[in-house]
Amino acid sequence: MSFVVDQVRRIDAQLDRFQLSSTVTAPASPILRSTSEASHAFPSDRNQARSLARITELQTIIKSLSTASSSQSLLRSTHLEKLIGQGALARDLSTENHEDEAGAAYQQGLEWLLVSKATAQTYGIILNTLLEQTIPLSDDIWYWDEVLGSYTYSGLYTIQTSPLRFWNWSQDVYGDARSRLDSLRINSAEERPDSKSLSDRWRQFYGLVKDSIRDRSIVDMRLNALSPLTLSRVEVRHKQKHLKRLRELSASGLGVLMDEALTFDPEEEDSVTAKDRSDISDKEEWKNIVAKSVALMETVLRNVTTLETGVSEFEDTVFTNVEEDPELVHSEEETSSRPAILATKLQQILAVHLPGHIAATENLSRQYGRPSVLIRYWFPATILVLSSSTLLRIFFNRRAEILTWVRELGATTKDFWYNWIVQPLKKIVGTIRHDKDSEIAIMSKQSLQGDRASLERMVVDFARDDSSNSEGHSLGEAEVAGLRAKVREGDLTPVLKAYERDLRKPFWGTVRGDLIRALLIQIQKTKVDVEVAIGGIDSLLKSQELVFGFVGLTPGVLVCLGTFRWLSGALGGRKGKSKGKKQGRMIRVLRNIDRILTAATPSNNGMLSYKEHGLLLCEVHVLRQNGQQVLPGEINREFLEEINDLVDFRTGVERQLRVVERIRWAYSKWLY
């Protein structure tokens, strides 16, 4: 939804208010009666039945034209033209035999309401058309700025348009040679055409072509001093100048229609459509405004594409034609026939002037706008076509290698996905569910228990043998249990004492075997200590098993995310990227609005000119469309209030500049 829809809805509500006020003041208005009451109020003769049917038909058409009763605020031009034709407004209502003057007056009021609502719809269609055709002109002007800003782009443009220039030159040469040949035939009319053979006539035509080329070379000799690059830049400046003129005229027409057409607000300044009015509440004054607005729209459409005139001449021409329109402006004209005249004018605008304006604008855009896609890309396309055989030959000769690369790429991708994504995920899930197969283990679970039990037995046996040899008695159960407890705590005192004793006499200790047994027991003790340390490490790994699972999954996830982001960036369509572009576009639009308001030359009452107001409306339309996609819902509703303050030309340039500054700091969170 744009400000055009808001404008049309506001005008439609004002028209309903005018019609309601005129209906309330009427002593016996048929609109206040029901169908049964109307049948009692009008006699059942043919004229009264026809009048009642006519009123019902007009009310149905008015309902279709109203913005409040239709899903679409703006109708299509073809549908609107059809509805106006269905109204079948008569030029002279006096031809009908109206015995009820109230019914005739009410019917005429409905016809005025129909024409007024159709005028509001036409007004919205024309504003939308001017907006849609003016906004793209800025892109074409920027394109020509880019071409002029770089000699590389200027040279590329020269290459792109060289076939077109050669074609135009050959057409001129052919046309000149053809005209010379026709002149020779006319001068030698007494000679029969069959007297010369085909080769002679062709030789004659070829000679004329050479003469034409030589003559054109002499005429264009002054251009030979300029390089093709310079000539191309001159051509680009010429096209850019005409595009700027077209944009200024379209913006001026848009501003004229917004400021002067259908202005019913009594607080507004007197305009050309409301000139010399004493009281807007007068029941006939709004009809004159509607009539002048129709003339204004028709005049704008007929003159907005005339590039030979400047903006001031265009505005003067529009206002002069509106003031001098003999069919719509003269107040002394018969009031009953004016709705039919206006309906005819609206149909002519929709069927003739609007399509003609669209065609003329598109023609000017093609003539002075950026070159077509065929002209811009024929050079790389030609290179691609010429090198296609070489590329196909390379692909054909290396097809086996290419197929191998494709298969290996597929196998590598599959293995990477299974080994680095699927398998780590399975291990993480198994860890979460305490799956035995997924536990991390450095040694077996029963290894430490077996080695510790073996150490206890070895120490107990050694202690028993050593005590029986030295003291002559064996160890009791209590002593054995205490010894086992000390061994579990790592205390090998009996073994170490025997080891120290045997070291004094190592030979006898070796012969008896006690020294070797003590050494082997200490080796077993070392093994148990190592297994205890490894068990601690094993417990630590098991407590962090989930962390190690995620660490193993991280490389695969990072590679996949990087690949997906690169593919989405290459293919485009990312929401974040699109939103960033819209935010950048909004900032540039705010910059353009600030430039328009800063460089404006306000009138005596501080308001913008028609051209500047039109340019401002174009930028505000783009700003509003992008704001709907960037800002949240409730923030966007507040943003629309700022937009309405910005397009209100009655507030003056100073307040509009303050609104731009307020938008910058109030919505900086979503703009930057």
XYZ file of C-alpha atoms in Angstrom:
672
model
C 0.000 0.000 0.000
C 1.317 3.464 -0.917
C 0.416 7.054 -0.203
C -1.673 7.045 -3.406
C -4.119 4.617 -1.799
C -4.300 6.800 1.314
C -4.956 9.842 -0.852
C -7.745 8.127 -2.801
C -9.370 6.874 0.398
C -9.264 10.348 1.903
C -10.870 11.855 -1.193
C -13.494 9.109 -1.286
C -14.412 9.798 2.357
C -14.741 13.526 1.599
C -17.031 12.807 -1.351
C -19.221 10.638 0.862
C -19.369 13.452 3.403
C -20.442 15.980 0.741
C -23.132 13.647 -0.574
C -24.356 12.871 2.936
C -24.633 16.564 3.795
C -26.660 17.250 0.644
C -28.877 14.235 1.387
C -29.582 15.321 4.958
C -30.592 18.824 3.884
C -33.060 17.452 1.312
C -36.658 17.439 2.606
C -37.614 14.002 1.303
C -34.580 12.164 0.078
C -35.238 8.790 -1.519
C -32.051 7.402 0.035
C -33.734 7.487 3.434
C -36.519 5.202 2.289
C -36.597 1.485 2.040
C -37.637 -0.320 -1.094
C -41.216 -0.804 0.084
C -41.499 2.873 1.053
C -40.145 3.895 -2.330
C -42.771 1.792 -4.066
C -45.500 3.667 -2.134
C -43.848 7.035 -2.725
C -43.662 6.617 -6.540
C -46.757 5.671 -8.503
C -46.541 2.371 -10.289
C -46.424 3.807 -13.764
C -43.664 3.124 -16.288
C -41.648 6.326 -15.727
C -41.576 5.937 -11.966
C -40.491 2.278 -12.234
C -37.773 3.237 -14.695
C -36.573 5.990 -12.349
C -36.439 3.609 -9.391
C -34.480 1.045 -11.420
C -32.131 3.778 -12.557
C -31.457 4.861 -8.954
C -30.806 1.260 -7.908
C -28.364 0.800 -10.794
C -26.487 3.988 -9.936
C -26.234 2.982 -6.270
C -24.780 -0.400 -7.261
C -22.139 1.209 -9.476
C -21.281 3.763 -6.771
C -20.798 0.944 -4.293
C -18.397 -0.763 -6.708
C -16.432 2.481 -7.090
C -16.200 3.141 -3.355
C -12.903 2.273 -1.654
C -14.632 1.224 1.567
C -16.782 -1.490 -0.028
C -14.173 -3.173 -2.273
C -11.193 -5.345 -1.383
C -8.996 -3.387 -3.782
C -8.702 0.330 -3.101
C -7.745 1.064 -6.717
C -9.602 -0.552 -9.598
C -8.021 -1.520 -12.897
C -8.432 0.999 -15.685
C -10.385 -1.422 -17.873
C -12.784 -2.270 -15.039
C -13.198 1.404 -14.168
C -13.956 2.285 -17.776
C -16.518 -0.506 -17.884
C -18.241 0.761 -14.725
C -18.411 4.303 -16.117
C -19.953 2.923 -19.303
C -22.503 0.982 -17.278
C -23.619 4.247 -15.711
C -24.899 5.422 -19.150
C -25.148 9.030 -18.017
C -27.514 11.060 -20.203
C -26.528 14.465 -21.553
C -29.891 15.971 -20.703
C -32.099 14.652 -17.942
C -34.927 16.972 -18.999
C -35.828 14.590 -21.818
C -37.194 12.214 -19.208
C -40.585 12.922 -17.728
C -39.834 13.349 -14.022
C -43.046 14.026 -12.157
C -41.188 13.780 -8.866
C -38.689 16.599 -8.653
C -37.099 15.073 -5.548
C -36.452 11.837 -7.414
C -34.917 13.685 -10.357
C -32.682 15.731 -8.053
C -31.641 12.630 -6.145
C -30.815 10.821 -9.394
C -28.701 13.741 -10.520
C -26.924 13.740 -7.170
C -26.146 10.041 -7.579
C -24.756 10.706 -11.048
C -22.485 13.399 -9.623
C -21.360 11.021 -6.882
C -20.652 8.308 -9.466
C -18.597 10.669 -11.600
C -16.741 11.993 -8.538
C -15.809 8.538 -7.295
C -14.765 7.532 -10.820
C -12.634 10.684 -10.916
C -10.981 9.702 -7.629
C -10.227 6.212 -8.992
C -8.829 7.674 -12.215
C -6.793 10.081 -10.151
C -5.247 7.184 -8.216
C -4.513 5.231 -11.407
C -2.746 8.219 -12.970
C -0.699 8.873 -9.819
C 0.364 5.226 -9.697
C 1.280 5.323 -13.383
C 3.407 8.440 -12.963
C 5.132 6.905 -9.935
C 5.883 3.593 -11.669
C 7.298 5.394 -14.704
C 9.279 8.089 -12.870
C 11.087 5.934 -10.280
C 12.947 3.672 -12.813
C 14.275 6.761 -14.611
C 16.620 7.386 -11.679
C 18.254 3.988 -12.260
C 18.814 4.786 -15.942
C 20.273 8.194 -15.080
C 22.587 6.539 -12.566
C 23.619 4.047 -15.284
C 24.643 6.888 -17.595
C 26.519 8.546 -14.695
C 28.467 5.333 -14.254
C 29.288 5.202 -17.963
C 30.461 8.828 -17.972
C 32.415 8.386 -14.744
C 34.827 5.815 -16.202
C 36.582 5.748 -19.561
C 36.621 1.959 -19.302
C 32.822 1.857 -19.157
C 32.652 4.449 -21.919
C 34.849 2.268 -24.124
C 32.742 -0.769 -23.303
C 29.605 1.179 -24.265
C 31.290 2.148 -27.545
C 31.933 -1.521 -28.322
C 28.427 -2.518 -27.294
C 26.721 0.038 -29.546
C 29.112 -0.212 -32.511
C 26.896 -2.682 -34.457
C 23.899 -0.401 -33.931
C 25.805 2.647 -35.183
C 27.089 0.697 -38.183
C 23.548 -0.432 -38.965
C 22.215 3.142 -38.803
C 25.069 4.361 -41.004
C 24.433 1.613 -43.583
C 20.709 2.428 -43.558
C 21.485 6.081 -44.259
C 23.864 5.135 -47.083
C 21.337 2.732 -48.576
C 18.534 5.288 -48.343
C 20.671 7.988 -49.986
C 21.752 5.640 -52.791
C 18.168 4.518 -53.331
C 16.946 8.112 -53.578
C 19.705 8.902 -56.110
C 18.761 5.864 -58.160
C 15.110 6.925 -58.169
C 16.154 10.416 -59.303
C 18.163 8.950 -62.188
C 15.226 6.842 -63.266
C 12.935 9.866 -63.205
C 15.412 11.964 -65.193
C 15.902 9.221 -67.787
C 12.226 8.391 -68.118
C 12.477 8.243 -71.905
C 14.897 5.342 -71.635
C 13.219 1.978 -71.156
C 14.141 0.133 -67.990
C 14.699 -3.065 -69.935
C 17.400 -1.478 -72.076
C 20.014 -2.189 -69.363
C 20.994 -5.585 -68.178
C 20.931 -6.665 -64.561
C 24.702 -6.375 -64.239
C 24.609 -2.813 -65.605
C 21.903 -1.790 -63.177
C 23.758 -3.386 -60.293
C 26.984 -1.631 -61.378
C 25.099 1.638 -61.505
C 23.636 1.100 -58.006
C 27.061 0.130 -56.630
C 28.519 3.340 -58.061
C 25.760 5.348 -56.385
C 26.522 3.646 -53.074
C 30.211 4.593 -53.380
C 29.255 8.177 -54.221
C 26.940 8.302 -51.215
C 29.695 6.960 -48.927
C 32.158 9.501 -50.303
C 29.723 12.375 -49.869
C 28.865 11.329 -46.325
C 32.569 11.074 -45.531
C 33.028 14.660 -46.663
C 30.032 15.830 -44.639
C 31.166 13.952 -41.541
C 34.773 15.047 -41.879
C 34.446 17.378 -38.931
C 33.487 14.418 -36.778
C 36.641 12.541 -37.735
C 38.603 14.840 -35.450
C 36.741 13.279 -32.521
C 37.485 9.757 -31.411
C 34.697 7.147 -31.244
C 35.008 7.240 -27.465
C 34.340 10.981 -27.392
C 31.374 10.625 -29.738
C 29.938 7.928 -27.489
C 30.305 10.147 -24.437
C 28.550 12.988 -26.263
C 25.718 10.584 -27.104
C 25.500 9.439 -23.482
C 25.269 13.026 -22.239
C 22.507 13.700 -24.767
C 20.491 10.699 -23.572
C 21.049 11.544 -19.928
C 19.876 15.111 -20.500
C 16.610 13.923 -22.048
C 16.067 11.399 -19.262
C 16.523 14.104 -16.637
C 14.064 16.298 -18.511
C 11.544 13.445 -18.635
C 11.961 12.777 -14.917
C 11.539 16.466 -14.068
C 8.389 16.748 -16.194
C 6.914 13.556 -14.724
C 7.741 14.725 -11.198
C 6.216 18.117 -11.944
C 3.048 16.465 -13.261
C 2.892 14.295 -10.154
C 3.314 17.313 -7.915
C 0.653 19.292 -9.798
C -1.868 16.489 -9.432
C -1.091 15.950 -5.739
C -1.275 19.653 -4.874
C -4.042 20.864 -7.173
C -6.384 17.986 -8.054
C -9.353 17.122 -5.820
C -8.317 19.504 -3.037
C -11.400 19.740 -0.813
C -9.620 20.612 2.424
C -10.645 24.137 3.467
C -7.340 24.601 5.342
C -5.321 24.312 2.137
C -4.115 27.283 0.185
C -6.252 28.391 -2.747
C -5.244 26.364 -5.805
C -6.106 26.388 -9.471
C -8.862 23.847 -8.885
C -10.351 25.801 -6.004
C -9.784 29.327 -7.221
C -12.302 32.065 -6.505
C -14.326 29.977 -4.108
C -15.857 31.654 -1.123
C -17.015 28.630 0.893
C -16.011 24.994 0.349
C -19.162 23.865 2.079
C -21.210 25.191 -0.814
C -23.087 22.240 -2.287
C -22.054 23.099 -5.863
C -18.422 24.079 -5.294
C -17.102 20.537 -4.900
C -18.614 19.678 -8.272
C -16.589 22.461 -9.899
C -13.477 21.083 -8.208
C -14.181 17.627 -9.638
C -14.691 19.082 -13.110
C -11.453 21.066 -12.973
C -9.584 18.022 -11.674
C -10.709 16.004 -14.692
C -9.415 18.736 -16.991
C -6.171 18.884 -14.994
C -5.550 15.131 -15.311
C -6.244 15.178 -19.039
C -3.927 18.136 -19.619
C -1.094 16.610 -17.575
C -1.256 13.334 -19.501
C -1.214 15.126 -22.858
C 1.782 17.361 -22.070
C 3.993 15.492 -19.601
C 6.011 13.685 -22.307
C 6.760 16.809 -24.336
C 10.508 17.062 -23.784
C 10.875 20.214 -25.892
C 9.336 22.299 -23.105
C 10.824 23.037 -19.728
C 9.214 22.547 -16.342
C 7.970 26.132 -16.084
C 6.485 26.050 -19.587
C 4.840 22.728 -18.807
C 3.196 24.063 -15.652
C 2.038 27.240 -17.393
C 0.582 25.181 -20.249
C -1.291 22.919 -17.850
C -2.864 25.730 -15.843
C -3.711 27.748 -18.970
C -5.461 24.812 -20.604
C -7.434 24.099 -17.433
C -8.598 27.684 -17.138
C -9.553 27.859 -20.801
C -11.366 24.528 -21.038
C -14.770 25.585 -22.420
C -16.508 22.292 -21.743
C -15.781 21.828 -18.055
C -14.910 25.115 -16.407
C -17.630 27.573 -17.445
C -20.023 27.810 -14.534
C -22.861 29.014 -16.699
C -23.127 25.642 -18.433
C -26.197 23.478 -17.874
C -25.604 21.588 -14.632
C -27.633 18.519 -15.612
C -25.358 17.669 -18.536
C -22.034 18.047 -16.722
C -21.918 14.518 -15.228
C -22.283 13.018 -18.709
C -19.560 15.310 -20.063
C -17.260 14.375 -17.217
C -17.984 10.667 -17.704
C -17.101 10.978 -21.382
C -13.900 12.788 -20.473
C -12.967 10.084 -17.964
C -13.585 7.348 -20.513
C -11.429 9.224 -22.993
C -8.671 9.573 -20.392
C -8.760 5.863 -19.558
C -9.082 4.626 -23.134
C -6.924 7.121 -25.065
C -4.773 9.486 -23.026
C -3.528 7.064 -20.358
C -2.472 4.282 -22.795
C -0.969 6.923 -25.083
C 1.000 8.393 -22.193
C 2.260 4.956 -21.149
C 3.311 4.134 -24.717
C 5.036 7.498 -25.173
C 6.922 7.175 -21.873
C 8.038 3.627 -22.684
C 9.185 4.787 -26.109
C 11.227 7.609 -24.585
C 12.669 5.231 -21.991
C 13.762 2.817 -24.716
C 15.185 5.647 -26.791
C 17.129 7.428 -24.037
C 17.394 4.763 -21.339
C 20.051 2.116 -20.846
C 20.656 -0.206 -23.809
C 18.741 -3.435 -24.058
C 20.100 -6.746 -22.794
C 20.939 -7.824 -26.350
C 23.071 -4.733 -26.958
C 24.818 -4.930 -23.571
C 25.744 -8.611 -23.770
C 26.166 -9.364 -27.473
C 29.969 -9.081 -27.235
C 30.545 -11.687 -24.456
C 27.818 -13.858 -25.990
C 29.627 -13.752 -29.336
C 32.918 -14.704 -27.680
C 31.192 -17.580 -25.911
C 29.617 -18.831 -29.137
C 32.897 -18.599 -31.061
C 34.792 -20.443 -28.334
C 32.067 -23.024 -27.723
C 33.605 -25.540 -30.168
C 36.956 -25.320 -28.375
C 35.312 -25.732 -24.991
C 33.294 -28.708 -26.208
C 36.439 -30.296 -27.667
C 38.266 -29.887 -24.343
C 35.347 -31.410 -22.452
C 35.098 -34.296 -24.929
C 38.816 -35.105 -24.771
C 38.851 -35.011 -20.977
C 35.467 -36.580 -20.378
C 37.010 -39.616 -18.607
C 38.946 -37.402 -16.219
C 35.922 -35.200 -15.626
C 33.762 -38.233 -14.837
C 36.467 -39.535 -12.480
C 36.597 -36.163 -10.717
C 32.839 -36.174 -10.331
C 32.786 -39.714 -8.922
C 35.638 -38.999 -6.524
C 33.971 -35.806 -5.415
C 30.762 -37.708 -4.720
C 32.593 -40.489 -2.841
C 34.591 -37.969 -0.805
C 31.437 -36.050 0.084
C 29.655 -39.250 1.090
C 32.561 -40.487 3.249
C 32.985 -37.089 4.851
C 29.302 -36.929 5.707
C 29.265 -40.446 7.221
C 32.607 -40.392 9.046
C 32.600 -36.801 10.314
C 28.906 -36.081 10.810
C 26.876 -39.266 11.192
C 29.346 -41.328 13.230
C 30.178 -38.551 15.770
C 26.456 -37.896 16.169
C 25.851 -41.584 16.871
C 28.624 -41.577 19.493
C 27.197 -38.473 21.166
C 23.736 -40.037 21.301
C 25.240 -43.245 22.704
C 27.104 -41.279 25.368
C 23.930 -39.487 26.398
C 22.125 -42.834 26.655
C 25.135 -44.492 28.500
C 25.685 -47.013 25.757
C 28.463 -49.444 26.742
C 29.844 -49.592 23.226
C 30.406 -45.834 23.174
C 32.450 -45.584 26.425
C 36.050 -44.387 26.195
C 38.513 -46.861 27.870
C 42.320 -46.996 27.936
C 42.528 -50.400 29.691
C 40.150 -53.223 30.449
C 37.869 -52.973 33.455
C 39.199 -56.046 35.416
C 42.906 -55.496 34.725
C 43.665 -53.442 37.872
C 41.771 -55.782 40.220
C 43.632 -58.868 38.978
C 47.073 -57.264 39.240
C 46.345 -55.924 42.740
C 45.144 -59.340 43.965
C 48.259 -60.945 42.493
C 50.448 -58.382 44.328
C 48.707 -59.140 47.610
C 49.267 -62.867 47.223
C 52.920 -62.359 46.271
C 53.568 -60.141 49.342
C 51.723 -62.484 51.709
C 53.581 -65.543 50.451
C 56.909 -63.717 50.666
C 56.144 -62.575 54.206
C 55.159 -66.093 55.274
C 58.297 -67.647 53.804
C 60.518 -64.937 55.243
C 59.036 -65.191 58.751
C 59.257 -68.978 58.865
C 62.928 -68.886 57.857
C 63.966 -66.112 60.214
C 61.743 -66.614 63.307
C 60.525 -70.172 62.860
C 56.760 -69.453 63.124
C 54.092 -68.703 60.508
C 51.862 -65.615 60.284
C 48.382 -65.676 61.755
C 45.162 -64.716 60.063
C 45.068 -61.315 61.752
C 48.599 -60.540 60.619
C 47.796 -61.694 57.085
C 44.665 -59.471 56.951
C 46.644 -56.460 58.201
C 49.343 -57.151 55.672
C 46.758 -57.318 52.855
C 45.307 -53.976 53.968
C 48.745 -52.359 53.920
C 49.439 -53.765 50.434
C 46.179 -52.280 49.128
C 47.343 -48.941 50.503
C 50.735 -49.377 48.779
C 52.806 -50.323 51.898
C 55.391 -53.081 51.108
C 57.449 -52.784 54.326
C 58.140 -56.552 54.804
C 59.352 -56.926 51.267
C 61.498 -53.816 51.412
C 63.126 -54.902 54.732
C 64.005 -58.281 53.272
C 65.295 -56.551 50.143
C 67.521 -54.276 52.247
C 68.833 -57.256 54.234
C 69.657 -59.264 51.138
C 71.484 -56.330 49.631
C 74.118 -56.719 52.355
C 74.791 -60.222 51.091
C 73.543 -60.166 47.516
C 75.204 -63.458 46.605
C 73.445 -65.450 49.345
C 70.230 -63.593 48.657
C 70.446 -64.493 45.037
C 71.212 -68.119 45.804
C 68.265 -68.321 48.193
C 66.049 -66.478 45.679
C 64.758 -63.871 48.162
C 66.478 -60.970 46.406
C 65.013 -61.907 43.050
C 61.547 -62.360 44.561
C 61.754 -58.914 46.190
C 62.728 -57.378 42.863
C 59.835 -59.096 41.063
C 57.379 -57.993 43.751
C 58.540 -54.393 43.325
C 58.088 -54.706 39.561
C 54.535 -55.934 40.163
C 54.019 -52.997 42.548
C 55.189 -50.605 39.824
C 52.749 -52.215 37.376
C 49.882 -51.756 39.824
C 50.823 -48.096 40.401
C 50.887 -47.472 36.669
C 47.452 -49.084 36.284
C 46.086 -46.952 39.132
C 47.306 -43.803 37.364
C 45.877 -44.989 34.071
C 42.587 -45.744 35.837
C 42.431 -42.151 37.046
C 43.001 -40.904 33.557
C 40.364 -43.333 32.319
C 37.835 -41.980 34.833
C 38.637 -38.406 33.786
C 38.055 -39.276 30.115
C 34.765 -40.956 30.912
C 33.566 -37.877 32.819
C 34.368 -35.692 29.764
C 33.193 -38.173 27.149
C 30.367 -35.902 25.900
C 32.798 -32.997 25.494
C 35.130 -35.119 23.379
C 32.166 -36.202 21.271
C 31.250 -32.598 20.460
C 34.903 -31.783 19.785
C 34.987 -34.594 17.232
C 31.791 -33.321 15.621
C 32.924 -29.664 15.417
C 35.197 -29.881 12.314
C 32.529 -31.556 10.215
C 29.878 -29.074 11.329
C 32.122 -26.092 10.562
C 32.921 -27.423 7.092
C 29.227 -28.032 6.363
C 28.196 -24.578 7.610
C 30.894 -22.902 5.544
C 29.849 -24.826 2.444
C 26.153 -24.083 2.903
C 26.794 -20.373 3.503
C 28.966 -20.156 0.423
C 26.329 -21.887 -1.698
C 23.526 -19.699 -0.343
C 25.635 -16.590 -0.950
C 26.480 -17.686 -4.487
C 22.902 -18.588 -5.377
C 21.493 -15.517 -3.638
C 18.120 -15.194 -1.975
C 19.367 -15.026 1.600
C 16.935 -13.173 3.787
C 19.667 -11.400 5.722
C 21.388 -10.251 2.564
C 18.112 -9.070 1.068
C 17.241 -7.224 4.270
C 20.672 -5.597 4.286
C 20.138 -4.394 0.730
C 16.778 -2.894 1.667
C 18.314 -1.139 4.665
C 21.036 0.310 2.437
C 18.388 1.376 -0.054
C 16.435 3.166 2.699
C 19.548 5.059 3.785
C 20.221 6.164 0.202
C 16.587 7.236 -0.190
C 16.815 9.314 2.999
C 19.939 10.916 1.571
C 18.066 11.749 -1.655
C 15.152 13.207 0.329
C 17.546 15.359 2.339
C 19.180 16.588 -0.889
C 15.801 17.457 -2.420
C 14.697 19.413 0.651
C 18.068 21.096 1.139
C 18.413 22.178 -2.501
C 14.764 23.236 -2.770
C 13.779 26.804 -3.485
C 10.625 27.215 -1.398
C 7.895 29.631 -2.320
C 6.862 32.625 -0.249
C 4.846 30.405 2.096
C 7.793 28.007 2.543
C 6.400 25.143 0.450
C 8.085 23.075 -2.248
C 7.572 23.621 -5.948
C 5.595 21.106 -7.985
C 8.716 19.457 -9.410
C 10.439 19.145 -6.049
C 7.260 17.846 -4.442
C 6.955 15.221 -7.177
C 10.563 14.095 -6.720
C 9.966 13.929 -2.971
C 6.872 11.762 -3.499
C 8.847 9.316 -5.660
C 11.536 8.907 -3.010
C 8.976 8.616 -0.217
C 7.143 5.900 -2.172
C 10.358 3.840 -2.379
C 11.100 4.512 1.307
C 7.647 3.342 2.329
C 7.804 0.155 0.245
C 11.174 -0.820 1.757
C 10.059 0.102 5.268
C 7.203 -2.402 5.114
C 9.736 -5.214 4.611
C 12.385 -4.034 7.094
C 10.491 -2.623 10.075
C 8.346 -4.682 12.487
C 4.574 -4.290 12.423
C 4.001 -1.801 15.231
C 7.173 0.129 14.365
C 6.031 0.324 10.744
C 2.738 1.913 11.825
C 4.677 4.644 13.623
C 6.924 4.960 10.580
C 3.865 5.591 8.390
C 2.978 8.550 10.605
C 6.415 10.001 9.891
C 5.894 9.395 6.178
C 2.554 11.232 6.249
C 4.213 14.192 7.960
C 6.980 14.107 5.368
C 4.673 14.262 2.326
C 2.474 16.983 3.827
C 3.612 19.925 1.696
C 1.628 22.437 3.768
C 3.999 22.114 6.734
C 6.902 23.733 4.889
C 10.443 22.696 4.073
C 11.852 23.351 7.544
C 9.461 20.944 9.256
C 10.003 18.353 6.552
C 13.766 18.498 7.179
C 13.126 17.977 10.890
C 10.985 14.939 10.048
C 13.887 13.461 8.027
C 16.228 13.998 10.962
C 13.719 12.401 13.332
C 13.459 9.335 11.079
C 17.243 8.958 11.135
C 17.625 8.844 14.903
C 14.308 7.207 15.784
C 14.729 4.259 13.396
C 18.513 3.968 13.390
C 18.239 0.541 15.036
C 16.644 -0.880 11.887
C 18.439 1.290 9.322
C 22.077 0.844 10.342
